Every structure is written in C-alpha cells, then in structure tokens.
Coordinates of C-alpha atoms and ligand atoms in Angstrom, one line a residue:
M2 CA -21.6 -10.0 23.6
S3 CA -25.1 -7.7 22.1
E4 CA -26.5 -8.3 18.6
R5 CA -25.2 -5.1 17.8
N6 CA -22.1 -6.5 18.0
H7 CA -22.7 -9.6 16.4
Y8 CA -22.0 -9.6 12.6
H9 CA -23.2 -12.6 9.6
I10 CA -19.8 -12.2 8.1
A11 CA -16.5 -10.2 8.8
I12 CA -13.7 -8.9 6.1
I13 CA -10.6 -8.3 7.2
G14 CA -9.1 -5.3 4.9
G15 CA -9.7 -3.2 2.7
G16 CA -8.2 -3.4 -0.1
I17 CA -9.5 -4.5 -3.6
L18 CA -10.0 -8.2 -3.1
G19 CA -11.7 -6.9 0.2
C20 CA -14.0 -4.5 -0.9
S21 CA -14.8 -6.3 -4.2
I22 CA -15.8 -9.2 -2.0
A23 CA -18.0 -7.1 0.3
Y24 CA -19.3 -5.0 -3.0
L25 CA -20.6 -9.1 -4.1
L26 CA -21.1 -10.2 -1.2
S27 CA -23.4 -7.6 -0.3
Y28 CA -25.3 -8.0 -3.5
N29 CA -25.8 -11.3 -2.7
L30 CA -27.2 -11.7 0.4
R31 CA -30.5 -10.4 1.5
P32 CA -30.8 -6.7 2.5
G33 CA -30.3 -7.1 6.7
T34 CA -27.6 -9.3 6.3
R35 CA -24.7 -8.2 8.5
I36 CA -21.4 -7.8 6.6
L37 CA -18.7 -5.5 8.4
L38 CA -15.6 -4.4 6.5
V39 CA -12.5 -3.9 9.3
E40 CA -9.9 -1.5 7.9
Q41 CA -6.4 -0.5 9.9
E42 CA -6.0 2.6 7.9
T43 CA -8.3 5.9 7.2
S44 CA -9.7 5.0 4.4
A45 CA -9.7 1.9 1.5
G46 CA -7.2 0.8 -0.5
F47 CA -4.6 2.5 1.4
H48 CA -1.4 -0.3 1.2
A49 CA -0.6 -2.8 -2.2
S50 CA -4.0 -1.7 -4.0
S51 CA -2.7 2.0 -4.2
R52 CA 0.5 1.4 -4.8
N53 CA 1.1 -0.6 -7.3
T54 CA 1.7 0.0 -11.1
G55 CA -1.6 -0.2 -12.1
K56 CA -1.6 -2.0 -15.1
V57 CA -4.9 -3.9 -16.0
H58 CA -3.0 -7.5 -17.5
A59 CA -3.4 -10.0 -20.3
P60 CA -3.0 -13.4 -19.0
F61 CA 0.8 -14.1 -21.2
L62 CA 3.1 -14.3 -18.3
Y63 CA 1.7 -16.9 -16.4
D64 CA 1.5 -20.9 -16.7
P65 CA -1.2 -21.9 -16.7
S66 CA -0.5 -25.2 -15.8
K67 CA 1.5 -24.0 -12.8
R68 CA -0.7 -20.5 -12.0
K69 CA -4.1 -21.0 -13.1
L70 CA -5.5 -19.3 -10.5
F71 CA -4.3 -16.1 -11.7
A72 CA -4.2 -16.9 -15.2
K73 CA -8.3 -17.5 -15.0
S74 CA -8.5 -14.7 -13.1
A75 CA -6.7 -12.4 -14.9
S76 CA -8.2 -13.2 -17.9
I77 CA -12.6 -12.9 -16.7
G78 CA -11.0 -10.0 -14.6
F79 CA -9.9 -8.0 -17.7
E80 CA -13.8 -7.8 -19.0
M81 CA -15.4 -7.0 -15.4
L82 CA -12.9 -4.1 -14.4
A83 CA -13.7 -3.1 -17.1
Q84 CA -17.2 -3.1 -17.1
Y85 CA -17.1 -1.3 -13.8
C86 CA -14.8 1.3 -14.5
H87 CA -17.1 2.1 -17.5
S88 CA -19.9 2.4 -15.4
R89 CA -18.6 3.7 -12.6
H90 CA -16.8 7.2 -15.1
L91 CA -13.3 5.5 -13.9
P92 CA -10.6 5.9 -16.7
F93 CA -10.2 2.2 -17.6
I94 CA -7.5 3.2 -21.0
N95 CA -6.6 0.2 -23.5
D96 CA -3.0 1.1 -23.9
G97 CA -1.2 -2.3 -24.6
V98 CA 2.3 -3.3 -23.4
L99 CA 5.6 -4.2 -25.3
E100 CA 7.2 -7.6 -23.3
V101 CA 10.6 -7.5 -25.3
A102 CA 13.8 -9.7 -24.7
T103 CA 16.9 -8.1 -24.4
S104 CA 19.2 -11.3 -25.6
E105 CA 18.7 -14.0 -28.1
N106 CA 17.7 -16.7 -24.8
G107 CA 14.9 -14.1 -24.1
I108 CA 13.9 -15.4 -27.3
A109 CA 12.5 -18.1 -25.9
H110 CA 11.0 -17.1 -23.1
L111 CA 8.8 -14.8 -25.4
D112 CA 7.5 -18.3 -27.4
R113 CA 6.5 -19.6 -24.4
Y114 CA 4.6 -16.6 -23.7
I115 CA 2.7 -16.7 -26.8
E116 CA 1.8 -20.5 -25.8
W117 CA 0.5 -19.2 -22.4
G118 CA -1.4 -16.6 -23.5
Y119 CA -3.4 -18.3 -26.0
S120 CA -3.8 -21.1 -23.8
N121 CA -5.4 -18.5 -21.5
G122 CA -7.8 -17.3 -23.8
L123 CA -5.8 -14.5 -25.7
S124 CA -6.2 -14.2 -29.2
Q125 CA -3.8 -13.4 -32.4
H126 CA -4.8 -10.6 -32.8
E127 CA -4.5 -9.4 -29.4
L128 CA -1.1 -11.1 -28.5
R129 CA 1.8 -11.5 -31.8
Y130 CA 5.7 -11.9 -31.9
L131 CA 7.8 -8.8 -33.4
D132 CA 11.6 -9.1 -34.6
K133 CA 13.3 -6.1 -33.7
Q134 CA 12.4 -4.2 -37.3
Q135 CA 9.2 -4.4 -36.2
V136 CA 9.8 -2.8 -32.6
A137 CA 11.8 -0.9 -34.1
A138 CA 8.5 0.6 -36.0
L139 CA 6.3 0.5 -32.9
E140 CA 8.5 2.5 -30.6
P141 CA 11.6 3.1 -32.2
N142 CA 13.7 4.3 -28.9
V143 CA 12.9 0.9 -27.4
R144 CA 16.2 -1.3 -28.0
C145 CA 15.6 -5.8 -28.5
T146 CA 16.4 -8.8 -29.5
G147 CA 12.5 -9.3 -30.1
A148 CA 9.4 -8.7 -28.5
I149 CA 5.6 -10.0 -27.9
H150 CA 2.7 -6.8 -28.7
C151 CA 0.1 -7.6 -26.7
T152 CA -2.5 -4.9 -27.2
K153 CA -5.2 -6.2 -24.5
D154 CA -3.4 -4.7 -21.5
A155 CA -5.2 -1.6 -19.9
S156 CA -4.0 1.0 -16.8
V157 CA -6.3 2.4 -14.5
N158 CA -6.0 3.6 -10.7
Y159 CA -6.5 1.3 -8.5
G160 CA -6.7 3.1 -5.6
E161 CA -9.8 4.6 -6.8
I162 CA -12.0 1.7 -8.1
T163 CA -11.0 0.0 -5.0
R164 CA -12.6 3.2 -2.7
S165 CA -15.4 3.4 -5.3
L166 CA -16.4 -0.3 -4.8
L167 CA -16.5 0.1 -1.0
V168 CA -18.7 2.9 -1.3
D169 CA -21.1 0.3 -3.5
A170 CA -21.1 -1.9 -0.9
Q171 CA -22.3 0.2 1.9
N172 CA -24.8 1.4 -0.2
L173 CA -26.3 -2.0 -0.3
G174 CA -25.8 -2.2 3.1
C175 CA -21.8 -3.4 4.2
E176 CA -21.0 -1.8 7.3
V177 CA -17.7 -0.2 7.6
M178 CA -14.7 0.6 10.2
F179 CA -12.1 2.2 9.1
E180 CA -8.7 2.7 11.5
T181 CA -9.5 0.0 13.3
K182 CA -7.3 -3.5 13.2
V183 CA -7.7 -6.1 13.8
L184 CA -5.8 -7.4 16.5
S185 CA -7.2 -10.9 17.7
L186 CA -9.3 -14.0 16.3
V187 CA -10.6 -16.2 18.8
S188 CA -12.6 -19.3 17.2
A189 CA -13.9 -22.4 19.5
E190 CA -10.2 -24.3 19.1
H191 CA -7.7 -22.4 18.0
S192 CA -6.7 -18.2 19.1
Y193 CA -3.8 -15.9 17.7
F194 CA -2.4 -13.0 19.2
D195 CA -0.7 -10.3 17.3
H196 CA 3.0 -9.9 18.7
G197 CA 2.4 -7.5 21.7
F198 CA -0.8 -8.6 23.3
E199 CA -0.7 -11.5 24.7
G200 CA -1.4 -8.9 27.8
L201 CA -4.7 -8.2 26.1
H202 CA -6.1 -11.7 26.4
Q203 CA -9.0 -10.7 28.8
D204 CA -12.1 -12.8 29.6
S205 CA -13.7 -13.2 25.9
I206 CA -13.8 -16.9 24.7
Q207 CA -17.2 -17.6 27.0
Q208 CA -19.1 -18.7 24.2
Q209 CA -19.0 -21.7 21.5
H210 CA -21.4 -19.5 19.0
P211 CA -21.3 -17.4 17.6
K212 CA -17.6 -19.0 15.4
F213 CA -15.7 -16.0 16.0
Q214 CA -14.2 -13.5 18.3
L215 CA -12.8 -10.6 17.1
K216 CA -10.5 -8.2 19.2
L217 CA -10.6 -5.1 17.5
L218 CA -8.5 -1.6 18.0
R219 CA -10.3 1.3 17.4
K220 CA -9.6 4.7 16.7
R221 CA -11.9 6.9 19.3
T222 CA -14.7 9.1 18.3
F223 CA -14.5 12.1 20.0
S224 CA -18.4 10.5 21.6
E225 CA -16.1 7.8 23.2
T226 CA -15.1 7.6 27.0
T227 CA -11.5 7.3 27.7
S228 CA -11.0 4.3 30.3
P229 CA -7.3 4.1 31.0
A230 CA -8.2 -0.2 31.0
D231 CA -8.7 0.1 28.0
V232 CA -5.7 0.3 26.9
R233 CA -1.9 -0.4 27.3
P234 CA -0.3 2.7 26.6
G235 CA 3.6 2.2 25.2
S236 CA 2.7 -1.7 23.5
L237 CA 0.9 -0.4 21.1
P238 CA 1.3 -1.2 17.2
D239 CA 2.5 0.8 14.3
I240 CA -0.5 1.8 12.1
N241 CA 0.3 4.7 10.3
V242 CA 2.6 4.2 7.7
Q243 CA 2.5 7.6 6.8
T244 CA 4.7 8.9 9.7
N245 CA 5.7 5.2 10.9
V246 CA 6.6 6.4 14.0
T247 CA 5.5 3.9 17.9
H248 CA 2.3 5.6 19.2
S249 CA 2.7 7.8 21.7
P250 CA 0.9 7.5 25.3
A251 CA -1.0 10.7 23.7
D252 CA -2.2 8.7 20.9
C253 CA -2.8 5.4 23.0
Q254 CA -5.8 7.9 25.0
R255 CA -7.1 7.7 21.4
L256 CA -7.2 4.4 21.5
S257 CA -9.7 1.9 22.4
L258 CA -10.7 -2.0 22.5
V259 CA -13.5 -3.3 20.9
D260 CA -15.0 -7.3 21.1
L261 CA -17.4 -8.3 18.0
S262 CA -18.3 -11.5 16.7
A263 CA -18.8 -13.4 13.4
D264 CA -20.4 -16.3 12.0
Y265 CA -17.9 -16.2 9.2
L266 CA -14.6 -14.6 8.5
I267 CA -12.7 -13.4 5.5
N268 CA -9.0 -12.5 6.2
V269 CA -8.3 -10.6 3.0
A270 CA -5.4 -8.7 4.8
G271 CA -3.3 -8.6 2.2
G272 CA 0.7 -8.7 3.7
A273 CA -0.8 -10.1 6.7
A274 CA -3.2 -11.9 6.4
L275 CA -0.8 -15.5 7.1
N276 CA -0.4 -14.2 10.8
L277 CA -3.7 -14.4 11.1
A278 CA -3.6 -17.6 9.3
H279 CA -1.4 -19.5 11.5
G280 CA -3.3 -17.9 14.4
M281 CA -6.5 -20.2 13.4
G282 CA -3.9 -23.3 13.6
L283 CA -4.0 -22.6 9.4
A284 CA -1.2 -22.4 7.1
K285 CA 1.3 -23.7 9.1
G286 CA 4.9 -24.3 7.9
Y287 CA 4.5 -21.6 5.5
A288 CA 6.1 -18.2 5.4
A289 CA 5.9 -15.1 4.1
L290 CA 9.0 -13.1 2.8
H291 CA 7.9 -8.8 1.9
F292 CA 9.0 -7.0 -1.3
R293 CA 9.1 -3.1 -1.5
G294 CA 9.2 -2.5 -5.3
E295 CA 10.2 1.2 -5.5
Y296 CA 9.8 3.1 -8.2
W297 CA 11.6 6.7 -9.9
V298 CA 9.5 9.2 -11.7
A299 CA 10.8 10.0 -15.0
P300 CA 11.0 13.7 -15.7
S301 CA 8.6 15.0 -18.4
S302 CA 11.1 15.7 -21.2
F303 CA 10.8 11.1 -20.9
R304 CA 7.1 11.6 -21.6
D305 CA 7.6 10.7 -25.9
L306 CA 10.1 8.3 -25.0
T307 CA 7.7 5.2 -25.8
R308 CA 3.6 5.6 -26.7
M309 CA 3.6 2.2 -24.0
S310 CA 4.7 0.8 -21.2
V311 CA 7.7 -1.7 -21.5
Y312 CA 8.1 -4.7 -19.9
S313 CA 11.4 -7.6 -20.3
V314 CA 11.6 -10.9 -19.7
P315 CA 12.7 -11.7 -15.9
R316 CA 15.6 -13.3 -16.0
Y317 CA 15.5 -15.5 -12.7
P318 CA 11.1 -16.1 -12.5
E319 CA 11.4 -18.4 -10.3
Y320 CA 11.9 -15.6 -7.7
P321 CA 10.0 -12.4 -7.4
F322 CA 12.1 -10.4 -8.9
L323 CA 10.9 -8.9 -11.6
D324 CA 13.5 -6.5 -13.7
P325 CA 11.7 -3.1 -13.2
H326 CA 9.3 -1.8 -16.0
W327 CA 8.9 1.2 -18.0
V328 CA 5.4 2.6 -17.2
V329 CA 2.8 4.5 -18.5
R330 CA 0.6 5.6 -16.1
I331 CA -3.0 6.0 -16.5
D332 CA -2.3 10.1 -16.1
G333 CA 0.2 10.1 -18.6
S334 CA 3.3 10.3 -16.4
R335 CA 5.8 7.5 -16.9
E336 CA 8.3 5.8 -14.0
V337 CA 10.6 3.1 -13.8
G338 CA 10.0 0.4 -11.4
P339 CA 9.2 -1.4 -9.4
N340 CA 12.4 -3.0 -8.0
A341 CA 12.1 -5.9 -5.1
V342 CA 13.5 -5.3 -1.5
L343 CA 13.6 -7.6 0.7
V344 CA 11.9 -5.6 3.3
S345 CA 10.7 -6.6 7.3
G346 CA 7.0 -6.6 6.7
P347 CA 4.0 -5.9 5.3
F348 CA 3.9 -1.8 5.9
A349 CA 7.0 -1.6 6.3
Y350 CA 8.3 1.2 4.4
N351 CA 10.8 2.9 6.0
W352 CA 14.2 2.3 4.9
N353 CA 15.6 3.1 8.7
Q354 CA 12.9 0.9 10.7
N355 CA 13.8 -1.7 8.0
M356 CA 17.8 -1.8 8.2
R357 CA 16.9 -2.4 12.1
L358 CA 13.9 -4.7 12.2
I359 CA 15.1 -6.8 8.9
L360 CA 17.3 -9.3 10.6
P361 CA 15.2 -10.3 14.0
K362 CA 12.2 -10.4 11.6
I363 CA 14.1 -13.0 9.7
L364 CA 15.0 -15.0 12.2
Q365 CA 11.6 -14.5 14.2
S366 CA 9.9 -16.2 10.5
I367 CA 12.4 -19.1 10.6
R368 CA 11.8 -20.0 14.8
D369 CA 7.8 -19.6 13.6
T370 CA 7.6 -21.7 11.1
G371 CA 9.4 -24.1 12.6
R372 CA 10.9 -25.8 9.3
V373 CA 14.0 -26.0 7.4
G374 CA 12.4 -24.0 4.4
L375 CA 13.0 -20.3 5.2
F376 CA 16.4 -21.4 6.4
S377 CA 17.4 -23.0 3.0
L378 CA 16.0 -20.2 0.9
F379 CA 18.7 -18.0 3.0
T380 CA 21.2 -19.9 2.3
D381 CA 20.2 -20.4 -1.7
K382 CA 22.9 -18.4 -3.1
K383 CA 21.3 -17.4 -5.9
F384 CA 18.8 -15.8 -3.8
V385 CA 20.8 -14.4 -1.8
T386 CA 22.9 -12.5 -4.5
L387 CA 19.6 -11.3 -6.2
T388 CA 18.5 -10.0 -2.9
L389 CA 21.9 -8.1 -2.4
H390 CA 21.4 -6.7 -6.1
E391 CA 17.5 -5.4 -5.3
F392 CA 19.3 -3.9 -2.2
R393 CA 21.7 -1.5 -4.3
S394 CA 18.8 -0.3 -7.1
S395 CA 17.5 0.4 -3.6
L396 CA 20.1 2.8 -2.9
S397 CA 21.6 3.5 -6.0
K398 CA 19.2 5.3 -8.3
R399 CA 22.1 5.0 -11.2
V400 CA 21.7 1.2 -10.5
M401 CA 17.7 1.2 -10.9
I402 CA 17.2 3.3 -13.7
N403 CA 20.0 1.5 -15.8
R404 CA 18.0 -1.8 -15.6
A405 CA 15.7 -0.2 -17.6
R406 CA 18.2 1.8 -20.2
R407 CA 19.4 -1.9 -21.6
F408 CA 15.9 -1.6 -23.1
L409 CA 15.5 1.9 -23.5
P410 CA 19.3 3.6 -24.3
A411 CA 17.5 7.2 -24.3
L412 CA 17.4 7.0 -20.2
D413 CA 20.0 9.0 -18.3
P414 CA 19.8 8.7 -14.2
S415 CA 21.2 11.9 -13.5
Q416 CA 17.5 13.8 -14.9
F417 CA 15.5 11.3 -12.3
T418 CA 15.2 13.3 -9.4
K419 CA 11.8 12.3 -7.7
R420 CA 10.7 8.7 -6.1
G421 CA 7.4 7.4 -7.1
T422 CA 5.7 5.6 -4.2
S423 CA 6.9 2.0 -3.5
G424 CA 4.2 -0.7 -2.5
I425 CA 5.4 -4.0 -0.3
R426 CA 4.5 -7.1 -2.1
S427 CA 3.9 -10.5 -0.1
S428 CA 5.4 -13.8 -1.3
L429 CA 4.6 -17.0 0.3
V430 CA 7.1 -19.9 1.0
N431 CA 6.2 -23.4 1.2
P432 CA 7.7 -25.5 3.6
D433 CA 10.4 -26.9 1.0
G434 CA 11.6 -23.3 0.7
K435 CA 10.6 -22.8 -2.5
F436 CA 8.0 -19.0 -3.8
V437 CA 4.4 -20.4 -4.1
S438 CA 3.6 -19.6 -8.0
D439 CA -0.4 -19.1 -7.5
I440 CA -3.0 -17.5 -5.3
F441 CA -3.1 -19.7 -2.3
I442 CA -6.3 -20.6 -0.2
V443 CA -6.6 -21.7 2.7
G444 CA -10.1 -22.3 4.9
N445 CA -12.6 -24.4 6.4
E446 CA -16.3 -23.6 6.7
D447 CA -15.7 -20.9 8.9
S448 CA -13.8 -19.1 7.4
V449 CA -11.3 -18.4 4.1
H450 CA -7.9 -17.1 3.7
M451 CA -6.2 -15.4 1.0
L452 CA -2.5 -15.9 0.6
N453 CA 0.0 -15.2 -1.6
Y454 CA -2.3 -12.6 -3.2
N455 CA 0.0 -10.8 -5.3
S456 CA 0.2 -9.3 -9.1
P457 CA -2.1 -9.9 -11.4
G458 CA -4.1 -9.9 -8.1
A459 CA -5.6 -5.9 -8.9
T460 CA -6.5 -7.3 -11.8
G461 CA -8.0 -10.5 -11.0
A462 CA -9.9 -8.4 -7.5
L463 CA -13.6 -9.4 -9.3
P464 CA -13.6 -12.7 -10.3
V465 CA -12.1 -14.0 -7.1
A466 CA -14.0 -12.1 -5.6
A467 CA -17.0 -14.2 -7.4
L468 CA -15.3 -17.7 -6.4
I469 CA -15.4 -16.5 -2.8
V470 CA -18.9 -15.4 -2.4
D471 CA -20.4 -18.0 -4.5
R472 CA -19.1 -20.3 -2.3
I473 CA -20.2 -18.7 1.6
V474 CA -23.7 -18.3 -0.6
K475 CA -23.7 -22.0 -1.3
Q476 CA -23.8 -23.1 2.4
D477 CA -26.5 -24.7 4.0
R478 CA -26.7 -22.0 6.3
F479 CA -26.8 -19.2 4.1
R480 CA -28.3 -20.5 1.7
P481 CA -32.0 -18.4 3.3
L482 CA -30.0 -15.3 3.1
A483 CA -29.1 -15.5 -0.5
R484 CA -30.9 -12.9 -3.0
S485 CA -30.5 -15.9 -5.8
Y486 CA -32.6 -18.5 -3.4
S487 CA -35.4 -15.8 -2.4
G488 CA -35.3 -14.9 -5.9
E489 CA -35.3 -11.4 -4.3
K490 CA -34.8 -8.4 -6.5
V491 CA -33.1 -5.5 -5.7
G492 CA -35.1 -2.3 -6.3
S493 CA -33.7 -0.4 -9.3
A494 CA -34.1 3.4 -7.8
R495 CA -30.4 3.1 -7.2
D496 CA -27.5 2.2 -9.6
L497 CA -25.8 -0.4 -8.4
G498 CA -23.1 -0.7 -11.4
P499 CA -22.8 -3.9 -13.6
V500 CA -22.8 -6.2 -10.5
S501 CA -26.8 -7.3 -10.9
K502 CA -25.4 -8.6 -14.4
W503 CA -22.3 -10.6 -12.8
D504 CA -23.1 -14.5 -12.8
I505 CA -20.8 -15.6 -9.3
H506 CA -21.8 -19.5 -9.8
H507 CA -21.2 -18.9 -13.2
I508 CA -17.9 -17.2 -12.5
G509 CA -16.8 -19.4 -9.6
D510 CA -17.6 -22.7 -12.2
L511 CA -15.7 -20.9 -15.2
L512 CA -12.5 -20.5 -12.2
L513 CA -12.9 -23.8 -11.1
E514 CA -13.2 -25.6 -14.5
R515 CA -9.9 -24.6 -15.3
T516 CA -8.0 -25.1 -12.1
G517 CA -9.6 -28.2 -10.9
H518 CA -9.4 -26.5 -7.1
Ligands
FAD606 C1 4.6 -3.2 -6.6 C2 3.4 -3.8 -6.8 C3 3.1 -3.3 -8.4 C4 2.1 -4.4 -8.9 N1 1.5 -3.6 -10.1 C5 0.3 -4.6 -10.4 C6 -0.4 -4.3 -11.5 O1 0.1 -3.6 -12.1 N2 -1.4 -5.2 -11.7 C7 -2.2 -5.6 -10.8 O2 -3.2 -6.5 -10.9 N3 -1.5 -6.3 -9.3 C8 -1.0 -5.5 -9.3 N4 0.2 -5.6 -8.2 C9 -0.4 -7.0 -7.6 C10 -2.0 -5.9 -6.4 O3 -1.7 -4.6 -6.1 C11 -2.3 -6.6 -5.3 O4 -2.3 -8.2 -5.2 C12 -3.6 -6.3 -4.4 O5 -3.6 -5.4 -4.4 C13 -3.8 -7.1 -3.1 O6 -4.8 -6.4 -2.5 P1 -5.4 -6.6 -1.2 O7 -6.8 -6.6 -1.1 O8 -5.2 -8.7 -1.1 O9 -4.4 -6.8 -0.4 P2 -3.7 -5.1 -0.1 O10 -4.5 -3.9 -0.8 O11 -2.9 -5.0 0.8 O12 -5.2 -4.7 1.1 C14 -4.9 -5.4 2.6 C15 -5.7 -4.9 3.5 O13 -5.6 -5.0 5.1 C16 -5.8 -4.1 5.5 N5 -5.3 -5.0 7.4 C17 -3.8 -5.9 7.2 N6 -4.2 -6.2 8.5 C18 -5.1 -5.7 9.0 C19 -5.9 -5.8 10.4 N7 -5.2 -7.1 11.5 N8 -7.1 -5.1 10.8 C20 -7.8 -4.5 9.8 N9 -6.7 -4.2 8.6 C21 -5.5 -4.7 7.9 C22 -4.3 -3.2 5.3 O14 -4.4 -2.4 5.8 C23 -4.6 -3.1 3.4 O15 -5.5 -2.1 3.3 C24 0.9 -4.9 -7.5 C25 1.4 -4.7 -6.6 C26 2.6 -4.5 -6.0 C27 3.2 -4.2 -4.5

C-alpha cells in the first residue's frame, strides 16, 4: 500500500464526537501527523448530531454513581461549548429549563434530581425547587405538582457546531473523506465485514503493520475511472438517508472501493459503532437497539405558551423512553418531542422500510449476540408494553401531543400539522438484557470504540474528545508526535478557536478522577 494511503490515525464518523476529536487531535499532534476522518454522508453532523433537541444539558438528570461519564462530561462540556460558540460566533442561548412532576410520585424524583445536580457541580443558585404557585408565577401555562428550575441549560444548533469543528480540524491539517463508508476493518487478528459484503474480501490482509486495513466504499469524483471489477452492482448498501432507496446499478457506476491503512483507529460511528467493534471481537454479547425520536412542530400561535423548555419526569427511567418535552428551539420555534420508537437500524428514518425490516433485524441481533440478554428484554412485559405505546405515538399525532398536554393543557393536537426532523439514538443492551446506563468505551492499545454515546452526548462531546485524545498522545509511539512533548507552538496567524486554551490532560483527569474509569 502506498504512503499516500497510510494514516497515523483514522476516525470513523463525522458526528459531533468525531469532529470534536478531529479538532483536538489535529491541534495536539504536530503538523505532518496524518489524521483522516471518514464520513459516509455528504457533510458532517448528518445524523444524531443534527437531529436532536439542541439542548446543552445541565447534569441534574444523571445519577453520579451510575452515569458518571455522562454527568461529568455534561458538566465540563457546558463551559467548553459556550467558549467554542462564542469564539465562532455561533448562537448559544442560556435559556434555562423547567423539569416538572405531574403527580405526587414525581416529587420524590425531583428531590433526587436536585441531589444529583448538586453532586454534579450545580450551585443552589443554578438549580432550585419550585412549588406549584412558584411555577405558575414563572410559567403561567404550565400545570404540575412541583418542578425544578435550572438556569444553567442552553440552546444551540449542534449541526452547525459539528460542521464548524470539522472546518477548524481541517485548518489544522486533518484530512476528510465525505461520501465514504467504512465497509470493513481488518486488523492482524480480527476481521469484520459488513453484511452483504463478504464477496469483497479480496487479498487485503497481507502485512502485519500498520495495524489496520480499512476497506472503503467511496463516491467517485469525475476524474476517477470506473472499473467494473471494482463494484458489484446490486449489492451496495443504502447510504443515502434522504431518499432511503437501494442503490441502483447506475449508482454503482459512481462508486469505488478504496483500501487505506492506519496505525490507530477511533470508532465514533454513532449507531453503527457496535457493528464495527463486534467485527474486531470487542463488546461481544452486547447488542444495540435503535429508537427513533420524532417531533411535531408547534404552530406559531403556541409560541408564547412558555419562555423556556419544559421536560417532565420520565416515568420509566430504567428504559430509554423519555416522555416528550416541550422544546424551545434556538431559532425560537417550538416543538413537542421526542418519543422513542423502536426501529430497525441507526439510519431507519423511513416508516415503511422500518416496518418491513424491524422483526428480521431483531431476530438477527438475538442470533448474533448469542446470549439470552436481548431475548429476555423482549419477554419483559413492561418493555414490550412501553414499546407498543411509543408505536402508537408515532402513528397518532393526538397520542403524541397529549403526552405533553399533561403539563401544557393549552396544547391542541388538531392545530399541529407539521412533523419535525426525527433523530435516532442507539442504546446498548448488556448480556443480561439490561440497558447500559453510561458511555461505554471499549478498545485496546490500537483502537477505541465509543458505544452507547447518547444524550447528553452532544453536550459532553468536547470533554469526551479531550479524554480520548489525552489517552492517545500519552502512548509511547505518539508522544514524539505530540505538540506538548515537543513544546511546539502553532503560529498565531490563524484563529484556532479556544483549543489552545484547553488542557486535555487536565480535562481527562477531571473525567477520570470522578469516574475511576
Ligand atoms: C432525538 C435525540 C435528541 C437528543 N437530544 C440531545 C440534546 O438535547 N442534548 C445533547 O447533548 N444530546 C442530545 N442527543 C444525543 C446527541 O445528539 C448524540 O449523543 C450525539 O449527537 C452523538 O454524536 P456521535 O458523533 O457519536 O454520533 P452521530 O452524530 O450519529 O455521528 C456518527 C457518524 O458516523 C457516520 N458513520 C456511521 N457508520 C459509518 C461508516 N461505516 N463509515 C463512515 N461513516 C459512518 C454517520 O454517518 C454519522 O455521521 C439527542 C439524540 C437524539 C437522537
């Protein structure tokens, strides 16, 4: 393989986590270090990183003993995002949030959230309990038995932030390949092939070093020639979520296979990350379930209903089903959502396709993981009942809006006419059939794989990236390439944003100190 196709580090996935890592890594390693980010779509932040609620979450919802990394990264991430948005002139509105209990039972949950919030670093000034009357004075249209008001909660546009981070990374020398899908990863000991691509094996596992061979499916540029031997018409996967169609033979003519190699691999492929990890023999026995969060856009007549976003205490926090919120978006629009509809995969936005594929996919996951865990989850009556309820709220606008009507009675489902943009989150299920509650990082000295990277993942992306980059630059083989090791400074001619002020070792230590990971 030519030098041109060799990279020191390859990042798979251009979501907010991949782009944050690319930005911090490109700054912290010396110029000339070859870093590549591979993204299957036409731009960064195409999936969960643009299709979310857009909140910079204060860490009061996260039990510091069970969701340590989420809690700590959200706490540190708030300030880092504020600094980044400020330096890039991106909107960051500290608009606060109300978390309401709609029954007496919910008050105990609120008490617990206040306790967690203080343990996770929020001050009494930032987080406080409000009784019914105090809520009525603050937000007269909200009905509840009590609430907590958090003033440290903000709204942003994560899609814009993601794209900006990648531009900064590119300015620091990171190379990017869009419309390029990683089909397989081959390391010295393990190999992985995406379903349907077994036939493309070829003879690529020739050398022991470098550590990884990546086989990529790429959209051709006009200058590239088409060799029919390159592609197998009719066997190409869906990569276009906008149309959700299988690629036609004509599309295949525009696609080619490319081989690259890398010394170190960062798998931040969002909902697709577990498949890649499985291929390397990691996280075996774990399975991913994918949930589509759908939104409805409120008509402008409801714009003045509240000043801030309103969340309600989730009734079943052990499952990934949050009750839909009343969301105040960064552009001032209002939405109700998200629900959590079980879907067949991380890019299953299309309803009909999902209904066709969901059962076979679940059965396949049960077979692939080879454990009773996923099977036992589907025999859990409560889980199945909640799953069916979420399906109903996907089919019926009335069912969906009524879930928010419990605390905002003025909402009228008949006035909602437009669906919002849905996003898919992928939850990890452990071999015992329980949902994993924290970020799950697996890897070895040559690779790291980020699993279960769900909400508040966008809030915590910058500190989590600092943790990963810190681990990499501390490795003996990368130390000589590290900027801190050589004492090298970047010229001040270019505006690099706040990255030069962030001490990744310190941030990494802060996350680890708390988490003991
Ligand atoms: C409905 C919803 C609401 C949310 N609300 C919030 C919120 O308000 N606040 C918050 O902090 N967090 C929120 N989150 C969570 C947050 O959006 C995610 O944690 C975060 O965006 C995950 O980022 P990521 O980079 O890991 O994944 P993604 O954004 O999914 O990026 C992964 C990328 O990998 C690419 N990829 C996958 N496979 C391959 C392959 N084989 N080859 C090449 N590329 C590949 C994909 O195209 C994708 O672009 C929400 C999530 C959802 C779904």
